[in-house]
Amino acid sequence: RLKQFLKKILKVVIQEINDNNGTGYKLSDVYFEFDHEIMSNAQENAQIDLVKAQEQQTRINTLLAIAAQLDNETLVQNICDVLDIDYEAIKDKLPTEEDDLMGKWYRVSDFDGLARGEATSFTIGSKGYLTGGYDGKKHLNDLWEYDMELDFWTQKASFPGTSRSSAAAFSVENKGYFGTGYNGKDYFNDFWEYNPDTNTWNSKADYPGSARNDAIAFGLSDKGYLGSGYNGNYLKDFYTYNPSTDSWEQIVSLGGSKRRGAACFVIDNIAYVCAGFNNGEYVKDFWKYDPVQKRWIQLRDIADTSDATYDNKYNSIVRIYGVAFVIDGQGYLTCGGTPDLRTNTWKYTPDTDLWEEVANFKGAPRTATASFSNGNKGFIVTGRSNNYRFDDIWELHPYEYDEY
């Protein structure tokens, strides 16, 4: 806790120096070096200073011993008192707890197409693909490819079916699959394959469930999965698609609540489904699907529903139209609404079945976004905020800290 406090004080000092001198020092430019010195030319003063320092050290040691029992503000106030720092003069300049969350968002090359919300995305290798959506006036069918390594966009063959938004997509064996959705009048259950090698679309067997939007989809091994959503009723049925036979098979329904606008991600060939909305409530239950066992397994809720302390802040995880991606075997969930738009971001670790809050999304608050992820990089692209649509794209660097 002392290191965190010194970091906060240092941020304030650096900002004052930069403001007064027009410099551009960063936190990484400064380090602490502690030396134990005794004044030899003024023994009496040295003894007084030594006693004072020992008293300060004792008081700080006491504070550190009881730090877990104090809130952050009380701890900082007491340390300021020990160090003769005017807390009232600096409290408004101290970074908040959010400033110390791990992760840093970078804005990268803006989307070349029209700004939109409710677009649909899938990833093949290091390329992300985005199609469909709604720009506030019309539903769209253009397709764009984003190169995650070189940071540029290329327009591809437009989707040949009816323009739509809020569809679902997944990728299997280097091909993308796209279907369902809504165009403001009709729900859809048609299903299509995109081949990036030939830049062509081909119609496939229709999705056998009811036409719908706001569904979720994911690919596991050599099969795709699509389910849940909304068609005037909330849904939880699920089907698996086999590209080699162009056929569908119904599987066990998603556990727990029906839902629309949920989020999903895949880690080590296991699919995770969370969040969403059902009958006026934001869904709290959290599930994973194991294709070997062919069943859904319930995980810890994403809300403060237990008597333990690990989930005390979990109520800020729930949302509708949040978006997820994976970096280095951990899932990230951000954006969406409740109905207030969220920027807070949470990281999920499968080994512990626990969530950890990380750096807030740095773009404008938004919902109905899309995402790309190749397992090493994660991106958020487009989205909407009330009547405003976005065309920016952001990448999360999970192991950096933002400097304030």
CSV table of C-alpha atoms in Angstrom, one decimal:
chain,number,residue,atom,x,y,z
A,1,ARG,CA,0.0,0.0,0.0
A,2,LEU,CA,2.9,2.4,0.7
A,3,LYS,CA,4.3,1.8,-2.8
A,4,GLN,CA,0.9,2.6,-4.3
A,5,PHE,CA,0.7,5.8,-2.2
A,6,LEU,CA,4.2,6.9,-3.3
A,7,LYS,CA,3.2,6.3,-6.9
A,8,LYS,CA,0.2,8.5,-6.5
A,9,ILE,CA,2.2,11.3,-4.8
A,10,LEU,CA,4.8,11.0,-7.5
A,11,LYS,CA,2.2,11.5,-10.3
A,12,VAL,CA,1.1,14.7,-8.6
A,13,VAL,CA,4.7,16.0,-8.3
A,14,ILE,CA,5.5,15.2,-11.9
A,15,GLN,CA,2.4,16.9,-13.2
A,16,GLU,CA,3.3,20.1,-11.1
A,17,ILE,CA,6.8,20.0,-12.6
A,18,ASN,CA,5.5,19.6,-16.1
A,19,ASP,CA,2.9,22.3,-15.7
A,20,ASN,CA,5.4,24.8,-14.3
A,21,ASN,CA,8.3,24.1,-16.6
A,22,GLY,CA,6.7,23.0,-19.8
A,23,THR,CA,8.4,19.6,-19.5
A,24,GLY,CA,7.1,16.2,-20.4
A,25,TYR,CA,8.4,13.9,-17.7
A,26,LYS,CA,6.6,10.5,-17.3
A,27,LEU,CA,6.3,8.2,-14.3
A,28,SER,CA,8.8,5.9,-15.9
A,29,ASP,CA,11.5,8.6,-15.9
A,30,VAL,CA,11.7,8.7,-12.1
A,31,TYR,CA,12.8,6.1,-9.5
A,32,PHE,CA,13.3,6.1,-5.7
A,33,GLU,CA,16.7,5.5,-4.1
A,34,PHE,CA,16.8,5.4,-0.3
A,35,ASP,CA,20.0,6.0,1.5
A,36,HIS,CA,20.6,5.9,5.3
A,37,GLU,CA,22.7,9.0,6.2
A,38,ILE,CA,23.8,10.5,9.4
A,39,MET,CA,24.9,14.2,9.6
A,40,SER,CA,28.4,14.4,11.0
A,41,ASN,CA,28.7,18.2,11.2
A,42,ALA,CA,25.7,18.7,13.4
A,43,GLN,CA,25.4,15.8,15.8
A,44,GLU,CA,22.7,17.3,17.9
A,45,ASN,CA,20.4,18.1,14.9
A,46,ALA,CA,21.2,14.7,13.5
A,47,GLN,CA,20.0,13.1,16.7
A,48,ILE,CA,16.8,15.2,16.7
A,49,ASP,CA,16.1,14.2,13.0
A,50,LEU,CA,16.9,10.6,13.8
A,51,VAL,CA,14.4,10.5,16.6
A,52,LYS,CA,11.8,12.2,14.4
A,53,ALA,CA,12.4,9.7,11.6
A,54,GLN,CA,12.1,6.8,13.9
A,55,GLU,CA,8.8,8.1,15.2
A,56,GLN,CA,7.6,8.5,11.6
A,57,GLN,CA,8.8,5.0,10.7
A,58,THR,CA,6.9,3.6,13.7
A,59,ARG,CA,3.7,5.4,12.8
A,60,ILE,CA,4.0,4.3,9.2
A,61,ASN,CA,4.7,0.7,10.3
A,62,THR,CA,1.6,0.8,12.4
A,63,LEU,CA,-0.5,2.1,9.5
A,64,LEU,CA,0.8,-0.6,7.2
A,65,ALA,CA,0.0,-3.2,9.8
A,66,ILE,CA,-3.7,-2.1,10.0
A,67,ALA,CA,-3.9,-1.1,6.3
A,68,ALA,CA,-6.3,-3.9,5.5
A,69,GLN,CA,-8.8,-2.5,8.0
A,70,LEU,CA,-8.8,1.0,6.6
A,71,ASP,CA,-10.3,2.5,3.5
A,72,ASN,CA,-7.9,4.1,1.0
A,73,GLU,CA,-8.8,7.7,1.9
A,74,THR,CA,-8.3,7.2,5.6
A,75,LEU,CA,-4.9,5.4,4.9
A,76,VAL,CA,-3.7,8.2,2.7
A,77,GLN,CA,-4.8,10.9,5.1
A,78,ASN,CA,-2.9,9.3,7.9
A,79,ILE,CA,0.3,8.8,5.8
A,80,CYS,CA,0.1,12.5,4.8
A,81,ASP,CA,-0.2,13.5,8.4
A,82,VAL,CA,3.0,11.4,9.2
A,83,LEU,CA,4.9,13.0,6.3
A,84,ASP,CA,3.6,16.6,7.0
A,85,ILE,CA,1.8,16.7,3.7
A,86,ASP,CA,-1.4,18.8,3.5
A,87,TYR,CA,-4.0,16.2,2.4
A,88,GLU,CA,-6.7,18.8,1.6
A,89,ALA,CA,-4.3,20.6,-0.8
A,90,ILE,CA,-3.5,17.4,-2.8
A,91,LYS,CA,-6.6,15.2,-2.5
A,92,ASP,CA,-8.2,16.5,-5.7
A,93,LYS,CA,-5.0,15.8,-7.6
A,94,LEU,CA,-4.6,12.3,-6.5
A,95,PRO,CA,-5.4,9.6,-9.0
A,96,THR,CA,-8.5,7.4,-8.3
A,97,GLU,CA,-8.4,3.7,-7.8
A,98,GLU,CA,-9.4,3.4,-11.5
A,99,ASP,CA,-6.1,5.1,-12.5
A,100,ASP,CA,-4.2,2.1,-11.0
A,101,LEU,CA,-6.0,-0.6,-13.0
A,102,MET,CA,-3.8,-2.6,-15.2
A,103,GLY,CA,-4.1,-2.2,-19.0
A,104,LYS,CA,-3.8,0.6,-21.5
A,105,TRP,CA,-6.1,1.2,-24.5
A,106,TYR,CA,-4.7,2.5,-27.8
A,107,ARG,CA,-6.7,4.0,-30.6
A,108,VAL,CA,-5.5,2.4,-33.9
A,109,SER,CA,-6.4,2.9,-37.6
A,110,ASP,CA,-10.1,4.1,-37.8
A,111,PHE,CA,-12.6,1.9,-39.6
A,112,ASP,CA,-12.7,2.8,-43.3
A,113,GLY,CA,-16.4,2.1,-43.7
A,114,LEU,CA,-19.5,4.0,-42.5
A,115,ALA,CA,-19.9,4.5,-38.8
A,116,ARG,CA,-22.4,2.0,-37.4
A,117,GLY,CA,-23.7,0.0,-34.5
A,118,GLU,CA,-25.0,-3.6,-34.3
A,119,ALA,CA,-22.3,-4.8,-36.8
A,120,THR,CA,-21.2,-8.5,-36.7
A,121,SER,CA,-17.6,-9.7,-36.7
A,122,PHE,CA,-15.5,-12.9,-36.9
A,123,THR,CA,-11.7,-13.6,-36.9
A,124,ILE,CA,-9.7,-15.7,-39.2
A,125,GLY,CA,-6.0,-15.9,-38.3
A,126,SER,CA,-4.7,-12.3,-37.8
A,127,LYS,CA,-7.5,-10.8,-39.9
A,128,GLY,CA,-10.7,-9.5,-38.4
A,129,TYR,CA,-13.9,-9.2,-40.6
A,130,LEU,CA,-16.8,-6.9,-40.0
A,131,THR,CA,-20.1,-6.8,-41.9
A,132,GLY,CA,-23.7,-5.5,-41.5
A,133,GLY,CA,-24.9,-3.1,-38.9
A,134,TYR,CA,-27.1,0.0,-38.9
A,135,ASP,CA,-25.8,3.6,-39.5
A,136,GLY,CA,-28.9,5.3,-38.2
A,137,LYS,CA,-30.6,5.5,-41.6
A,138,LYS,CA,-30.2,2.2,-43.2
A,139,HIS,CA,-29.0,-1.4,-42.6
A,140,LEU,CA,-25.7,-2.3,-44.2
A,141,ASN,CA,-24.2,-5.3,-46.1
A,142,ASP,CA,-20.6,-4.2,-46.8
A,143,LEU,CA,-17.7,-6.4,-45.6
A,144,TRP,CA,-14.3,-5.2,-44.4
A,145,GLU,CA,-11.1,-6.9,-43.4
A,146,TYR,CA,-8.8,-5.6,-40.7
A,147,ASP,CA,-5.1,-6.7,-40.6
A,148,MET,CA,-4.3,-6.9,-36.9
A,149,GLU,CA,-0.5,-6.9,-37.5
A,150,LEU,CA,-0.2,-4.1,-40.1
A,151,ASP,CA,-3.1,-2.0,-38.8
A,152,PHE,CA,-5.0,-1.3,-42.1
A,153,TRP,CA,-8.5,-2.0,-43.6
A,154,THR,CA,-9.5,-3.5,-47.0
A,155,GLN,CA,-13.0,-3.7,-48.4
A,156,LYS,CA,-14.1,-7.1,-49.5
A,157,ALA,CA,-17.1,-8.6,-51.4
A,158,SER,CA,-20.3,-7.3,-49.9
A,159,PHE,CA,-22.7,-9.8,-48.2
A,160,PRO,CA,-25.1,-10.8,-50.9
A,161,GLY,CA,-28.1,-11.5,-48.7
A,162,THR,CA,-30.5,-8.9,-47.2
A,163,SER,CA,-28.8,-6.0,-45.4
A,164,ARG,CA,-29.2,-6.4,-41.6
A,165,SER,CA,-28.0,-5.7,-38.1
A,166,SER,CA,-27.6,-7.7,-34.9
A,167,ALA,CA,-26.7,-10.9,-36.7
A,168,ALA,CA,-24.3,-13.7,-35.4
A,169,ALA,CA,-21.1,-15.1,-36.8
A,170,PHE,CA,-18.2,-17.5,-36.1
A,171,SER,CA,-15.2,-18.9,-37.9
A,172,VAL,CA,-14.2,-22.6,-38.5
A,173,GLU,CA,-11.2,-23.9,-40.5
A,174,ASN,CA,-10.3,-20.5,-42.1
A,175,LYS,CA,-13.8,-19.7,-43.2
A,176,GLY,CA,-16.4,-17.3,-41.8
A,177,TYR,CA,-20.1,-18.1,-41.2
A,178,PHE,CA,-22.8,-15.5,-40.8
A,179,GLY,CA,-26.5,-15.6,-40.3
A,180,THR,CA,-29.7,-14.5,-38.4
A,181,GLY,CA,-30.2,-10.8,-37.7
A,182,TYR,CA,-32.9,-8.2,-38.2
A,183,ASN,CA,-33.6,-5.3,-40.7
A,184,GLY,CA,-36.1,-3.3,-38.7
A,185,LYS,CA,-39.0,-5.4,-40.1
A,186,ASP,CA,-38.0,-9.0,-40.5
A,187,TYR,CA,-36.0,-11.5,-38.5
A,188,PHE,CA,-33.7,-13.8,-40.5
A,189,ASN,CA,-32.6,-17.5,-40.2
A,190,ASP,CA,-30.6,-17.7,-43.5
A,191,PHE,CA,-26.9,-18.7,-43.2
A,192,TRP,CA,-23.9,-18.0,-45.3
A,193,GLU,CA,-20.2,-18.9,-45.7
A,194,TYR,CA,-17.4,-16.5,-46.5
A,195,ASN,CA,-14.2,-17.8,-48.1
A,196,PRO,CA,-11.4,-15.2,-47.7
A,197,ASP,CA,-9.1,-17.1,-50.2
A,198,THR,CA,-11.6,-16.5,-53.0
A,199,ASN,CA,-13.4,-13.5,-51.5
A,200,THR,CA,-16.7,-15.1,-52.2
A,201,TRP,CA,-20.0,-15.8,-50.3
A,202,ASN,CA,-22.0,-19.0,-50.6
A,203,SER,CA,-25.5,-19.7,-49.2
A,204,LYS,CA,-25.6,-22.6,-46.8
A,205,ALA,CA,-28.4,-24.6,-45.0
A,206,ASP,CA,-30.7,-22.3,-43.1
A,207,TYR,CA,-30.4,-22.1,-39.4
A,208,PRO,CA,-33.0,-24.6,-38.1
A,209,GLY,CA,-34.1,-22.5,-35.1
A,210,SER,CA,-36.5,-19.7,-35.4
A,211,ALA,CA,-35.5,-16.5,-37.1
A,212,ARG,CA,-34.0,-14.1,-34.6
A,213,ASN,CA,-31.5,-11.4,-33.7
A,214,ASP,CA,-29.2,-10.7,-30.8
A,215,ALA,CA,-28.0,-14.4,-30.8
A,216,ILE,CA,-24.5,-15.5,-29.9
A,217,ALA,CA,-22.2,-17.8,-31.9
A,218,PHE,CA,-18.7,-19.3,-31.6
A,219,GLY,CA,-16.5,-21.9,-33.3
A,220,LEU,CA,-15.1,-25.0,-31.5
A,221,SER,CA,-12.7,-27.3,-33.3
A,222,ASP,CA,-14.4,-28.1,-36.7
A,223,LYS,CA,-17.9,-27.0,-35.8
A,224,GLY,CA,-19.9,-23.9,-35.2
A,225,TYR,CA,-22.5,-23.1,-32.5
A,226,LEU,CA,-25.3,-20.6,-32.6
A,227,GLY,CA,-28.2,-19.9,-30.1
A,228,SER,CA,-30.1,-17.7,-27.7
A,229,GLY,CA,-31.3,-14.3,-28.9
A,230,TYR,CA,-34.7,-12.7,-29.4
A,231,ASN,CA,-37.6,-12.9,-31.9
A,232,GLY,CA,-40.3,-11.3,-29.9
A,233,ASN,CA,-39.6,-13.8,-27.2
A,234,TYR,CA,-36.4,-14.5,-25.3
A,235,LEU,CA,-34.6,-17.6,-26.5
A,236,LYS,CA,-32.0,-20.1,-25.2
A,237,ASP,CA,-32.1,-23.0,-27.7
A,238,PHE,CA,-28.7,-23.9,-29.3
A,239,TYR,CA,-27.6,-25.7,-32.5
A,240,THR,CA,-24.3,-26.9,-33.9
A,241,TYR,CA,-23.3,-26.6,-37.5
A,242,ASN,CA,-21.0,-29.0,-39.3
A,243,PRO,CA,-19.4,-27.4,-42.4
A,244,SER,CA,-18.2,-30.7,-43.9
A,245,THR,CA,-21.8,-31.9,-44.3
A,246,ASP,CA,-23.6,-28.5,-44.4
A,247,SER,CA,-25.9,-29.7,-41.7
A,248,TRP,CA,-27.3,-28.5,-38.3
A,249,GLU,CA,-28.0,-30.5,-35.1
A,250,GLN,CA,-29.8,-29.3,-32.0
A,251,ILE,CA,-27.8,-29.6,-28.8
A,252,VAL,CA,-28.8,-29.1,-25.2
A,253,SER,CA,-30.1,-25.6,-24.6
A,254,LEU,CA,-28.0,-22.9,-22.8
A,255,GLY,CA,-28.3,-23.4,-19.1
A,256,GLY,CA,-30.0,-20.9,-16.8
A,257,SER,CA,-31.7,-17.8,-18.2
A,258,LYS,CA,-32.9,-17.1,-21.7
A,259,ARG,CA,-31.1,-14.0,-23.0
A,260,ARG,CA,-30.5,-11.6,-25.8
A,261,GLY,CA,-27.4,-9.4,-26.3
A,262,ALA,CA,-25.1,-11.8,-24.4
A,263,ALA,CA,-21.3,-12.0,-24.8
A,264,CYS,CA,-19.2,-15.0,-25.5
A,265,PHE,CA,-15.5,-16.0,-25.9
A,266,VAL,CA,-13.5,-19.2,-26.4
A,267,ILE,CA,-10.5,-20.3,-24.4
A,268,ASP,CA,-8.8,-23.7,-25.0
A,269,ASN,CA,-11.7,-25.0,-27.1
A,270,ILE,CA,-14.2,-24.2,-24.3
A,271,ALA,CA,-16.9,-21.5,-24.9
A,272,TYR,CA,-18.0,-19.1,-22.2
A,273,VAL,CA,-21.3,-17.2,-22.3
A,274,CYS,CA,-22.2,-14.4,-19.9
A,275,ALA,CA,-24.3,-11.3,-19.5
A,276,GLY,CA,-27.3,-10.3,-21.6
A,277,PHE,CA,-30.9,-9.3,-20.8
A,278,ASN,CA,-34.1,-11.2,-20.0
A,279,ASN,CA,-37.6,-10.0,-19.1
A,280,GLY,CA,-36.5,-6.6,-17.6
A,281,GLU,CA,-33.4,-8.0,-15.8
A,282,TYR,CA,-29.7,-8.1,-16.6
A,283,VAL,CA,-28.6,-11.7,-16.6
A,284,LYS,CA,-26.3,-12.8,-13.7
A,285,ASP,CA,-25.6,-16.5,-14.4
A,286,PHE,CA,-22.4,-17.5,-16.3
A,287,TRP,CA,-21.9,-20.7,-18.2
A,288,LYS,CA,-19.3,-22.6,-20.2
A,289,TYR,CA,-19.8,-25.3,-22.9
A,290,ASP,CA,-17.6,-28.3,-23.2
A,291,PRO,CA,-17.9,-29.9,-26.7
A,292,VAL,CA,-16.3,-33.2,-25.4
A,293,GLN,CA,-18.9,-33.6,-22.6
A,294,LYS,CA,-21.6,-32.0,-24.8
A,295,ARG,CA,-23.0,-30.1,-21.9
A,296,TRP,CA,-23.2,-26.7,-20.3
A,297,ILE,CA,-21.4,-26.2,-16.9
A,298,GLN,CA,-22.4,-23.4,-14.6
A,299,LEU,CA,-19.7,-21.1,-13.2
A,300,ARG,CA,-19.8,-18.4,-10.5
A,301,ASP,CA,-22.4,-15.6,-11.0
A,302,ILE,CA,-21.2,-12.3,-12.5
A,303,ALA,CA,-22.9,-10.4,-9.7
A,304,ASP,CA,-22.6,-10.0,-5.9
A,305,THR,CA,-24.7,-13.1,-5.1
A,306,SER,CA,-22.5,-14.9,-2.6
A,307,ASP,CA,-21.6,-14.3,1.1
A,308,ALA,CA,-17.9,-14.2,0.1
A,309,THR,CA,-15.9,-11.0,-0.6
A,310,TYR,CA,-14.5,-12.0,-4.1
A,311,ASP,CA,-17.7,-10.7,-5.8
A,312,ASN,CA,-18.3,-7.5,-3.9
A,313,LYS,CA,-17.8,-5.4,-7.0
A,314,TYR,CA,-19.2,-7.9,-9.5
A,315,ASN,CA,-22.5,-6.0,-10.0
A,316,SER,CA,-20.7,-3.8,-12.5
A,317,ILE,CA,-20.0,-6.8,-14.8
A,318,VAL,CA,-23.6,-7.4,-15.8
A,319,ARG,CA,-24.7,-5.7,-19.0
A,320,ILE,CA,-26.5,-6.1,-22.4
A,321,TYR,CA,-24.6,-5.8,-25.7
A,322,GLY,CA,-21.2,-6.0,-24.1
A,323,VAL,CA,-18.4,-7.4,-26.2
A,324,ALA,CA,-15.7,-9.9,-25.4
A,325,PHE,CA,-12.3,-11.0,-26.7
A,326,VAL,CA,-9.4,-13.2,-25.6
A,327,ILE,CA,-5.7,-12.3,-24.9
A,328,ASP,CA,-3.3,-14.9,-23.7
A,329,GLY,CA,-5.9,-17.3,-22.3
A,330,GLN,CA,-8.0,-14.8,-20.5
A,331,GLY,CA,-11.3,-13.3,-21.5
A,332,TYR,CA,-12.1,-9.6,-21.5
A,333,LEU,CA,-15.6,-8.1,-21.3
A,334,THR,CA,-16.2,-4.4,-21.9
A,335,CYS,CA,-18.7,-1.8,-23.2
A,336,GLY,CA,-22.5,-2.4,-23.3
A,337,GLY,CA,-25.2,-0.9,-21.1
A,338,THR,CA,-27.3,-1.4,-18.0
A,339,PRO,CA,-29.0,0.9,-19.4
A,340,ASP,CA,-26.2,3.5,-18.6
A,341,LEU,CA,-23.4,2.9,-21.0
A,342,ARG,CA,-20.4,1.1,-19.5
A,343,THR,CA,-16.7,1.6,-20.1
A,344,ASN,CA,-15.5,-0.6,-17.2
A,345,THR,CA,-13.6,-3.7,-18.4
A,346,TRP,CA,-13.3,-7.0,-16.6
A,347,LYS,CA,-10.8,-9.9,-17.1
A,348,TYR,CA,-11.8,-13.5,-16.6
A,349,THR,CA,-9.3,-16.2,-15.6
A,350,PRO,CA,-10.6,-19.8,-16.2
A,351,ASP,CA,-8.2,-21.5,-13.8
A,352,THR,CA,-9.7,-19.6,-10.8
A,353,ASP,CA,-13.2,-18.8,-12.2
A,354,LEU,CA,-12.6,-15.3,-11.0
A,355,TRP,CA,-13.0,-11.8,-12.6
A,356,GLU,CA,-10.7,-8.9,-12.1
A,357,GLU,CA,-11.4,-5.3,-13.1
A,358,VAL,CA,-8.8,-3.8,-15.5
A,359,ALA,CA,-8.5,-0.4,-17.2
A,360,ASN,CA,-11.6,1.3,-18.4
A,361,PHE,CA,-12.3,1.4,-22.1
A,362,LYS,CA,-10.8,4.7,-23.2
A,363,GLY,CA,-13.1,5.5,-26.2
A,364,ALA,CA,-16.4,7.2,-25.9
A,365,PRO,CA,-18.9,5.1,-23.9
A,366,ARG,CA,-20.9,2.8,-26.3
A,367,THR,CA,-22.9,-0.3,-26.8
A,368,ALA,CA,-23.6,-2.7,-29.7
A,369,THR,CA,-19.9,-2.9,-30.6
A,370,ALA,CA,-17.9,-5.6,-32.4
A,371,SER,CA,-14.6,-7.2,-31.6
A,372,PHE,CA,-11.6,-9.0,-33.1
A,373,SER,CA,-9.3,-11.3,-31.3
A,374,ASN,CA,-6.6,-13.7,-32.5
A,375,GLY,CA,-5.7,-14.9,-29.0
A,376,ASN,CA,-2.8,-12.5,-28.7
A,377,LYS,CA,-4.5,-9.2,-29.5
A,378,GLY,CA,-7.9,-7.8,-28.7
A,379,PHE,CA,-9.8,-5.0,-30.5
A,380,ILE,CA,-13.1,-3.1,-30.0
A,381,VAL,CA,-14.6,-1.5,-33.2
A,382,THR,CA,-17.6,0.6,-34.1
A,383,GLY,CA,-20.7,0.8,-31.8
A,384,ARG,CA,-23.3,3.3,-30.9
A,385,SER,CA,-24.2,5.7,-28.1
A,386,ASN,CA,-27.9,6.7,-28.2
A,387,ASN,CA,-28.2,8.1,-31.7
A,388,TYR,CA,-24.5,8.5,-32.4
A,389,ARG,CA,-22.5,5.8,-34.3
A,390,PHE,CA,-18.8,5.2,-34.2
A,391,ASP,CA,-16.1,4.3,-36.7
A,392,ASP,CA,-13.0,4.1,-34.4
A,393,ILE,CA,-11.1,1.0,-33.3
A,394,TRP,CA,-9.2,0.4,-30.0
A,395,GLU,CA,-6.7,-2.1,-28.9
A,396,LEU,CA,-6.1,-3.2,-25.3
A,397,HIS,CA,-2.5,-3.7,-24.2
A,398,PRO,CA,-3.2,-5.7,-21.0
A,399,TYR,CA,0.2,-5.5,-19.3
A,400,GLU,CA,0.8,-1.8,-19.5
A,401,TYR,CA,-0.5,1.0,-17.2
A,402,ASP,CA,-1.8,4.3,-18.4
A,403,GLU,CA,0.2,7.4,-17.3
A,404,TYR,CA,-1.7,10.3,-15.9
